[in-house]
Amino acid sequence: MMREEHGNVAPALISKGEDVGEIRVDIPYQLITILETIYSWVPKGKIAVITRRCDEKALAELTKRNYIDEKRIIKIGLACSKEQIAKCRCSDPVPSKVDIGEPNEPVPKDDLSERLAKLSPEERLKFWVKQFRKCNKCFACTHNCPVCFCDDCVLEERTFVPEQSIPPGLSFHMIRSYHMIDKCIECGECERSCPAEIPLLTLRKMLAKDMKEVYGYVPGDPKAVSPLNTTLEGETLEDECDEC
Ligand code: SF4
Ligand code: SF4
Ligand code: SF4
């Protein structure tokens, strides 16, 4: 959970018997990314996590891929405020169980996605190439993403993304887009983290729309099997992404 101490707010792991202190639920920090780091430090027992709807969907994606055992997680459902929903342009803001807050209405559409969808493919490409030229390859979008979980990231390999190349070129963004297309739960953390202000959430939303239209697949559903893990004969494959 997020805790305020001496005027600063930061993620905190609180053990049994410890004073909880001043909990803050108004900051959409990606606690699931933190959970992935501390999960192995706590080999036994349960871990309680404040989960917004996007956190709940990230947990579902991690559980499906055997990265965590959801039976060890106690979810404290947090319904996001209207202000937060507007900031996140969130179309799915209410967790399956609300323990904190009141459910609020989603934002039905992303204005930039709608505008881009009306452009020709050439104009859209021009828009994204211009955006990607701003990228400084800081990796904030990958490191802060709750479902970007490979131990060794292919984007850090020189084969696909030359070490010295900044901006990194289209392959960087295409590989990341492909890797996120069946996992992205639209939390917006990549966009919030990006120092170059590239509208990464819009990119994810547009790709998610295609994924839904073409394959009927929506990330975050614990029962839905990714079409990327399915053979043409309909057999499910293991997702083994320890090393990408
Ligand atoms: S993406 Fe949606 S569920 Fe997640 S913090 Fe934003 S408003 Fe809440
Ligand atoms: S919105 Fe960005 S940070 Fe969040 S899950 Fe999707 S790719 Fe990851
Ligand atoms: S956060 Fe932005 S600038 Fe940094 S690597 Fe990702 S897209 Fe590039």
mmCIF file of C-alpha atoms and ligand atoms in Angstrom:
data_model
loop_
_atom_site.group_PDB
_atom_site.id
_atom_site.type_symbol
_atom_site.label_atom_id
_atom_site.label_comp_id
_atom_site.label_asym_id
_atom_site.label_seq_id
_atom_site.Cartn_x
_atom_site.Cartn_y
_atom_site.Cartn_z
ATOM 1 C CA MET A 1 0.000 0.000 0.000
ATOM 2 C CA MET A 2 0.993 3.641 -0.269
ATOM 3 C CA ARG A 3 1.900 5.292 3.025
ATOM 4 C CA GLU A 4 2.688 8.898 3.900
ATOM 5 C CA GLU A 5 5.610 9.468 6.182
ATOM 6 C CA HIS A 6 7.374 12.778 6.968
ATOM 7 C CA GLY A 7 5.465 14.421 4.104
ATOM 8 C CA ASN A 8 6.535 11.834 1.501
ATOM 9 C CA VAL A 9 4.345 9.141 -0.018
ATOM 10 C CA ALA A 10 5.899 5.806 -0.997
ATOM 11 C CA PRO A 11 4.951 2.120 -1.293
ATOM 12 C CA ALA A 12 5.173 0.309 2.051
ATOM 13 C CA LEU A 13 5.166 -3.366 3.040
ATOM 14 C CA ILE A 14 3.556 -3.585 6.451
ATOM 15 C CA SER A 15 4.110 -6.677 8.570
ATOM 16 C CA LYS A 16 1.892 -8.096 11.274
ATOM 17 C CA GLY A 17 1.874 -5.975 14.409
ATOM 18 C CA GLU A 18 3.396 -2.927 12.682
ATOM 19 C CA ASP A 19 1.667 0.447 12.846
ATOM 20 C CA VAL A 20 -0.111 0.976 9.501
ATOM 21 C CA GLY A 21 0.395 4.750 9.664
ATOM 22 C CA GLU A 22 -1.236 7.143 7.230
ATOM 23 C CA ILE A 23 -2.447 5.197 4.181
ATOM 24 C CA ARG A 24 -2.945 7.110 0.918
ATOM 25 C CA VAL A 25 -5.253 5.728 -1.761
ATOM 26 C CA ASP A 26 -5.307 8.792 -4.021
ATOM 27 C CA ILE A 27 -2.069 7.999 -5.864
ATOM 28 C CA PRO A 28 -2.333 5.432 -8.705
ATOM 29 C CA TYR A 29 1.112 3.958 -8.119
ATOM 30 C CA GLN A 30 1.633 0.577 -9.785
ATOM 31 C CA LEU A 31 1.712 -1.582 -6.650
ATOM 32 C CA ILE A 32 1.611 -4.779 -8.723
ATOM 33 C CA THR A 33 5.076 -3.941 -10.098
ATOM 34 C CA ILE A 34 6.250 -3.662 -6.483
ATOM 35 C CA LEU A 35 4.432 -6.890 -5.589
ATOM 36 C CA GLU A 36 6.321 -8.746 -8.347
ATOM 37 C CA THR A 37 9.601 -7.610 -6.746
ATOM 38 C CA ILE A 38 8.733 -8.515 -3.155
ATOM 39 C CA TYR A 39 6.756 -11.683 -3.911
ATOM 40 C CA SER A 40 9.802 -13.956 -3.629
ATOM 41 C CA TRP A 41 10.919 -12.226 -0.406
ATOM 42 C CA VAL A 42 7.769 -13.466 1.293
ATOM 43 C CA PRO A 43 7.857 -17.184 0.482
ATOM 44 C CA LYS A 44 5.048 -18.145 2.844
ATOM 45 C CA GLY A 45 1.784 -16.633 3.954
ATOM 46 C CA LYS A 46 -0.512 -14.144 2.283
ATOM 47 C CA ILE A 47 0.097 -10.637 1.018
ATOM 48 C CA ALA A 48 -2.722 -8.073 1.072
ATOM 49 C CA VAL A 49 -2.643 -5.492 -1.730
ATOM 50 C CA ILE A 50 -4.870 -2.520 -2.437
ATOM 51 C CA THR A 51 -6.154 -3.302 -5.915
ATOM 52 C CA ARG A 52 -7.785 -0.913 -8.313
ATOM 53 C CA ARG A 53 -9.483 -2.491 -11.322
ATOM 54 C CA CYS A 54 -6.313 -2.245 -13.420
ATOM 55 C CA ASP A 55 -4.291 -3.878 -10.615
ATOM 56 C CA GLU A 56 -6.832 -6.694 -10.460
ATOM 57 C CA LYS A 57 -6.451 -7.267 -14.205
ATOM 58 C CA ALA A 58 -2.643 -7.185 -13.942
ATOM 59 C CA LEU A 59 -2.849 -9.860 -11.226
ATOM 60 C CA ALA A 60 -5.013 -11.972 -13.551
ATOM 61 C CA GLU A 61 -2.410 -11.723 -16.336
ATOM 62 C CA LEU A 62 0.433 -12.630 -13.957
ATOM 63 C CA THR A 63 -1.517 -15.544 -12.471
ATOM 64 C CA LYS A 64 -2.352 -16.938 -15.919
ATOM 65 C CA ARG A 65 1.368 -17.034 -16.679
ATOM 66 C CA ASN A 66 2.264 -18.610 -13.310
ATOM 67 C CA TYR A 67 4.229 -15.590 -12.120
ATOM 68 C CA ILE A 68 2.270 -15.418 -8.895
ATOM 69 C CA ASP A 69 -0.169 -17.619 -7.042
ATOM 70 C CA GLU A 70 -3.299 -15.528 -6.660
ATOM 71 C CA LYS A 71 -4.404 -17.692 -3.730
ATOM 72 C CA ARG A 72 -1.631 -16.013 -1.744
ATOM 73 C CA ILE A 73 -2.953 -12.524 -2.507
ATOM 74 C CA ILE A 74 -5.697 -10.795 -0.534
ATOM 75 C CA LYS A 75 -7.202 -8.108 -2.738
ATOM 76 C CA ILE A 76 -8.502 -4.956 -1.050
ATOM 77 C CA GLY A 77 -10.654 -3.519 -3.829
ATOM 78 C CA LEU A 78 -10.404 0.218 -4.403
ATOM 79 C CA ALA A 79 -12.906 1.991 -6.652
ATOM 80 C CA CYS A 80 -11.222 4.952 -8.334
ATOM 81 C CA SER A 81 -12.459 8.506 -7.958
ATOM 82 C CA LYS A 82 -14.064 10.436 -10.832
ATOM 83 C CA GLU A 83 -10.936 12.606 -11.050
ATOM 84 C CA GLN A 84 -8.675 9.566 -11.340
ATOM 85 C CA ILE A 85 -10.884 7.958 -13.982
ATOM 86 C CA ALA A 86 -10.761 11.153 -16.051
ATOM 87 C CA LYS A 87 -6.958 11.375 -15.705
ATOM 88 C CA CYS A 88 -6.547 7.720 -16.765
ATOM 89 C CA ARG A 89 -9.159 7.969 -19.558
ATOM 90 C CA CYS A 90 -10.293 4.713 -17.978
ATOM 91 C CA SER A 91 -12.976 2.571 -19.583
ATOM 92 C CA ASP A 92 -13.060 -0.055 -16.801
ATOM 93 C CA PRO A 93 -12.580 1.501 -13.353
ATOM 94 C CA VAL A 94 -14.521 -0.677 -10.859
ATOM 95 C CA PRO A 95 -12.900 -3.742 -9.225
ATOM 96 C CA SER A 96 -14.946 -6.930 -8.824
ATOM 97 C CA LYS A 97 -15.176 -6.290 -5.063
ATOM 98 C CA VAL A 98 -15.222 -2.744 -3.739
ATOM 99 C CA ASP A 99 -13.840 -2.345 -0.202
ATOM 100 C CA ILE A 100 -12.790 1.301 -0.430
ATOM 101 C CA GLY A 101 -14.473 4.161 -2.327
ATOM 102 C CA GLU A 102 -17.620 4.343 -4.424
ATOM 103 C CA PRO A 103 -17.980 2.967 -7.978
ATOM 104 C CA ASN A 104 -17.905 5.695 -10.631
ATOM 105 C CA GLU A 105 -18.728 5.766 -14.318
ATOM 106 C CA PRO A 106 -16.033 4.915 -16.914
ATOM 107 C CA VAL A 107 -14.766 7.269 -19.607
ATOM 108 C CA PRO A 108 -16.297 5.738 -22.747
ATOM 109 C CA LYS A 109 -13.715 6.918 -25.295
ATOM 110 C CA ASP A 110 -10.185 8.201 -25.740
ATOM 111 C CA ASP A 111 -10.287 11.418 -27.767
ATOM 112 C CA LEU A 112 -6.829 11.037 -29.317
ATOM 113 C CA SER A 113 -7.554 7.413 -30.329
ATOM 114 C CA GLU A 114 -10.746 8.580 -32.028
ATOM 115 C CA ARG A 115 -8.939 11.358 -33.881
ATOM 116 C CA LEU A 116 -6.137 9.049 -35.009
ATOM 117 C CA ALA A 117 -8.576 6.367 -36.131
ATOM 118 C CA LYS A 118 -10.030 8.875 -38.629
ATOM 119 C CA LEU A 119 -6.638 9.450 -40.294
ATOM 120 C CA SER A 120 -5.313 7.450 -43.238
ATOM 121 C CA PRO A 121 -2.736 4.712 -42.397
ATOM 122 C CA GLU A 122 0.004 6.937 -43.877
ATOM 123 C CA GLU A 123 -0.999 9.909 -41.700
ATOM 124 C CA ARG A 124 -1.205 7.684 -38.620
ATOM 125 C CA LEU A 125 2.252 6.274 -39.329
ATOM 126 C CA LYS A 126 3.602 9.812 -39.702
ATOM 127 C CA PHE A 127 2.083 10.741 -36.320
ATOM 128 C CA TRP A 128 3.656 7.777 -34.506
ATOM 129 C CA VAL A 129 7.053 8.090 -36.207
ATOM 130 C CA LYS A 130 7.150 11.721 -35.017
ATOM 131 C CA GLN A 131 6.242 10.616 -31.488
ATOM 132 C CA PHE A 132 8.799 7.798 -31.385
ATOM 133 C CA ARG A 133 11.551 10.181 -32.495
ATOM 134 C CA LYS A 134 11.184 11.785 -29.042
ATOM 135 C CA CYS A 135 12.035 8.496 -27.284
ATOM 136 C CA ASN A 136 15.288 8.549 -25.295
ATOM 137 C CA LYS A 137 15.240 4.804 -24.533
ATOM 138 C CA CYS A 138 15.014 5.407 -20.786
ATOM 139 C CA PHE A 139 13.027 2.158 -20.279
ATOM 140 C CA ALA A 140 10.639 3.846 -17.829
ATOM 141 C CA CYS A 141 7.718 2.436 -19.841
ATOM 142 C CA THR A 142 8.966 -1.133 -19.459
ATOM 143 C CA HIS A 143 10.291 -0.968 -15.893
ATOM 144 C CA ASN A 144 7.104 0.570 -14.511
ATOM 145 C CA CYS A 145 4.697 -1.647 -16.430
ATOM 146 C CA PRO A 146 2.971 -4.214 -14.168
ATOM 147 C CA VAL A 147 2.742 -6.823 -16.928
ATOM 148 C CA CYS A 148 6.186 -6.331 -18.516
ATOM 149 C CA PHE A 149 7.745 -9.130 -16.525
ATOM 150 C CA CYS A 150 10.520 -10.885 -18.499
ATOM 151 C CA ASP A 151 13.728 -11.281 -16.476
ATOM 152 C CA ASP A 152 15.819 -10.529 -19.562
ATOM 153 C CA CYS A 153 14.214 -7.975 -21.835
ATOM 154 C CA VAL A 154 14.720 -8.360 -25.568
ATOM 155 C CA LEU A 155 14.674 -4.574 -25.901
ATOM 156 C CA GLU A 156 17.904 -4.435 -23.914
ATOM 157 C CA GLU A 157 19.613 -6.768 -26.407
ATOM 158 C CA ARG A 158 21.726 -5.218 -29.140
ATOM 159 C CA THR A 159 20.433 -7.583 -31.816
ATOM 160 C CA PHE A 160 17.131 -5.772 -32.146
ATOM 161 C CA VAL A 161 17.901 -2.386 -30.626
ATOM 162 C CA PRO A 162 21.493 -1.172 -31.157
ATOM 163 C CA GLU A 163 23.027 -0.017 -27.856
ATOM 164 C CA GLN A 164 23.980 3.490 -28.919
ATOM 165 C CA SER A 165 20.890 4.275 -30.947
ATOM 166 C CA ILE A 166 18.810 7.060 -29.500
ATOM 167 C CA PRO A 167 16.050 7.388 -30.484
ATOM 168 C CA PRO A 168 15.896 3.615 -30.670
ATOM 169 C CA GLY A 169 13.993 3.298 -33.934
ATOM 170 C CA LEU A 170 10.656 1.777 -34.747
ATOM 171 C CA SER A 171 11.646 -1.807 -33.870
ATOM 172 C CA PHE A 172 11.841 -0.863 -30.157
ATOM 173 C CA HIS A 173 8.228 0.288 -30.114
ATOM 174 C CA MET A 174 6.981 -2.433 -32.433
ATOM 175 C CA ILE A 175 8.514 -5.204 -30.304
ATOM 176 C CA ARG A 176 7.123 -3.693 -27.123
ATOM 177 C CA SER A 177 3.702 -3.250 -28.716
ATOM 178 C CA TYR A 178 3.664 -6.862 -29.848
ATOM 179 C CA HIS A 179 4.726 -8.067 -26.399
ATOM 180 C CA MET A 180 2.027 -6.010 -24.689
ATOM 181 C CA ILE A 181 -0.843 -6.691 -27.042
ATOM 182 C CA ASP A 182 -2.232 -9.660 -25.097
ATOM 183 C CA LYS A 183 -1.286 -8.371 -21.627
ATOM 184 C CA CYS A 184 -1.796 -4.602 -21.453
ATOM 185 C CA ILE A 185 -4.450 -3.742 -18.893
ATOM 186 C CA GLU A 186 -4.475 -0.041 -19.820
ATOM 187 C CA CYS A 187 -3.272 1.264 -16.464
ATOM 188 C CA GLY A 188 -1.510 4.166 -18.190
ATOM 189 C CA GLU A 189 1.668 3.825 -16.121
ATOM 190 C CA CYS A 190 3.870 3.799 -19.257
ATOM 191 C CA GLU A 191 2.384 7.093 -20.428
ATOM 192 C CA ARG A 192 2.656 8.670 -16.959
ATOM 193 C CA SER A 193 6.296 7.538 -16.723
ATOM 194 C CA CYS A 194 7.393 8.635 -20.190
ATOM 195 C CA PRO A 195 9.596 11.745 -19.949
ATOM 196 C CA ALA A 196 9.109 12.361 -23.679
ATOM 197 C CA GLU A 197 5.311 12.568 -23.223
ATOM 198 C CA ILE A 198 4.606 10.015 -25.939
ATOM 199 C CA PRO A 199 0.887 9.094 -25.764
ATOM 200 C CA LEU A 200 1.655 5.438 -25.028
ATOM 201 C CA LEU A 201 -1.721 4.728 -23.430
ATOM 202 C CA THR A 202 -3.446 5.823 -26.623
ATOM 203 C CA LEU A 203 -1.228 3.447 -28.603
ATOM 204 C CA ARG A 204 -2.126 0.596 -26.229
ATOM 205 C CA LYS A 205 -5.830 1.430 -26.399
ATOM 206 C CA MET A 206 -5.811 1.407 -30.204
ATOM 207 C CA LEU A 207 -4.031 -1.953 -30.337
ATOM 208 C CA ALA A 208 -6.384 -3.383 -27.672
ATOM 209 C CA LYS A 209 -9.342 -2.359 -29.834
ATOM 210 C CA ASP A 210 -7.880 -4.283 -32.801
ATOM 211 C CA MET A 211 -7.170 -7.306 -30.597
ATOM 212 C CA LYS A 212 -10.774 -7.315 -29.388
ATOM 213 C CA GLU A 213 -12.225 -6.861 -32.873
ATOM 214 C CA VAL A 214 -10.018 -9.448 -34.583
ATOM 215 C CA TYR A 215 -9.709 -12.107 -31.864
ATOM 216 C CA GLY A 216 -12.411 -11.217 -29.312
ATOM 217 C CA TYR A 217 -9.660 -11.195 -26.681
ATOM 218 C CA VAL A 218 -9.458 -8.695 -23.818
ATOM 219 C CA PRO A 219 -6.487 -8.802 -21.389
ATOM 220 C CA GLY A 220 -7.308 -8.947 -17.676
ATOM 221 C CA ASP A 221 -9.873 -11.727 -17.874
ATOM 222 C CA PRO A 222 -8.464 -14.596 -15.768
ATOM 223 C CA LYS A 223 -10.179 -17.222 -17.943
ATOM 224 C CA ALA A 224 -9.404 -15.837 -21.414
ATOM 225 C CA VAL A 225 -6.543 -17.572 -23.208
ATOM 226 C CA SER A 226 -4.338 -15.324 -25.310
ATOM 227 C CA PRO A 227 -4.583 -15.973 -29.066
ATOM 228 C CA LEU A 228 -0.779 -15.601 -29.086
ATOM 229 C CA ASN A 229 -0.598 -18.737 -26.912
ATOM 230 C CA THR A 230 -2.949 -20.743 -29.112
ATOM 231 C CA THR A 231 -2.016 -22.871 -32.113
ATOM 232 C CA LEU A 232 -3.986 -22.655 -35.359
ATOM 233 C CA GLU A 233 -5.584 -25.956 -34.279
ATOM 234 C CA GLY A 234 -6.832 -24.262 -31.094
ATOM 235 C CA GLU A 235 -4.377 -25.900 -28.667
ATOM 236 C CA THR A 236 -3.158 -23.785 -25.757
ATOM 237 C CA LEU A 237 0.612 -23.293 -25.418
ATOM 238 C CA GLU A 238 2.567 -22.571 -22.234
ATOM 239 C CA ASP A 239 3.670 -18.944 -21.915
ATOM 240 C CA GLU A 240 7.276 -19.283 -20.794
ATOM 241 C CA CYS A 241 8.681 -15.793 -20.794
ATOM 242 C CA ASP A 242 11.451 -16.083 -18.170
ATOM 243 C CA GLU A 243 13.793 -15.038 -20.904
ATOM 244 C CA CYS A 244 12.194 -13.183 -23.726
HETATM 245 S S1 SF4 B 1 -6.598 2.856 -15.081
HETATM 246 FE FE1 SF4 B 1 -8.707 2.860 -14.267
HETATM 247 S S2 SF4 B 1 -8.675 1.403 -12.579
HETATM 248 FE FE2 SF4 B 1 -6.531 1.945 -13.015
HETATM 249 S S3 SF4 B 1 -6.033 3.678 -11.654
HETATM 250 FE FE3 SF4 B 1 -6.759 4.550 -13.570
HETATM 251 S S4 SF4 B 1 -8.962 4.875 -13.241
HETATM 252 FE FE4 SF4 B 1 -8.271 3.434 -11.696
HETATM 253 S S1 SF4 B 2 -0.860 0.817 -20.022
HETATM 254 FE FE1 SF4 B 2 1.350 0.718 -20.273
HETATM 255 S S2 SF4 B 2 2.158 0.306 -18.227
HETATM 256 FE FE2 SF4 B 2 -0.022 -0.218 -18.185
HETATM 257 S S3 SF4 B 2 -0.114 -2.392 -18.679
HETATM 258 FE FE3 SF4 B 2 -0.333 -1.292 -20.605
HETATM 259 S S4 SF4 B 2 1.746 -1.169 -21.442
HETATM 260 FE FE4 SF4 B 2 1.920 -1.682 -19.255
HETATM 261 S S1 SF4 B 3 9.340 5.892 -21.337
HETATM 262 FE FE1 SF4 B 3 9.131 7.057 -23.232
HETATM 263 S S2 SF4 B 3 11.176 7.852 -23.638
HETATM 264 FE FE2 SF4 B 3 11.412 6.187 -22.153
HETATM 265 S S3 SF4 B 3 11.781 4.341 -23.414
HETATM 266 FE FE3 SF4 B 3 9.593 4.428 -23.032
HETATM 267 S S4 SF4 B 3 8.765 5.523 -24.826
HETATM 268 FE FE4 SF4 B 3 10.964 5.921 -24.769
#
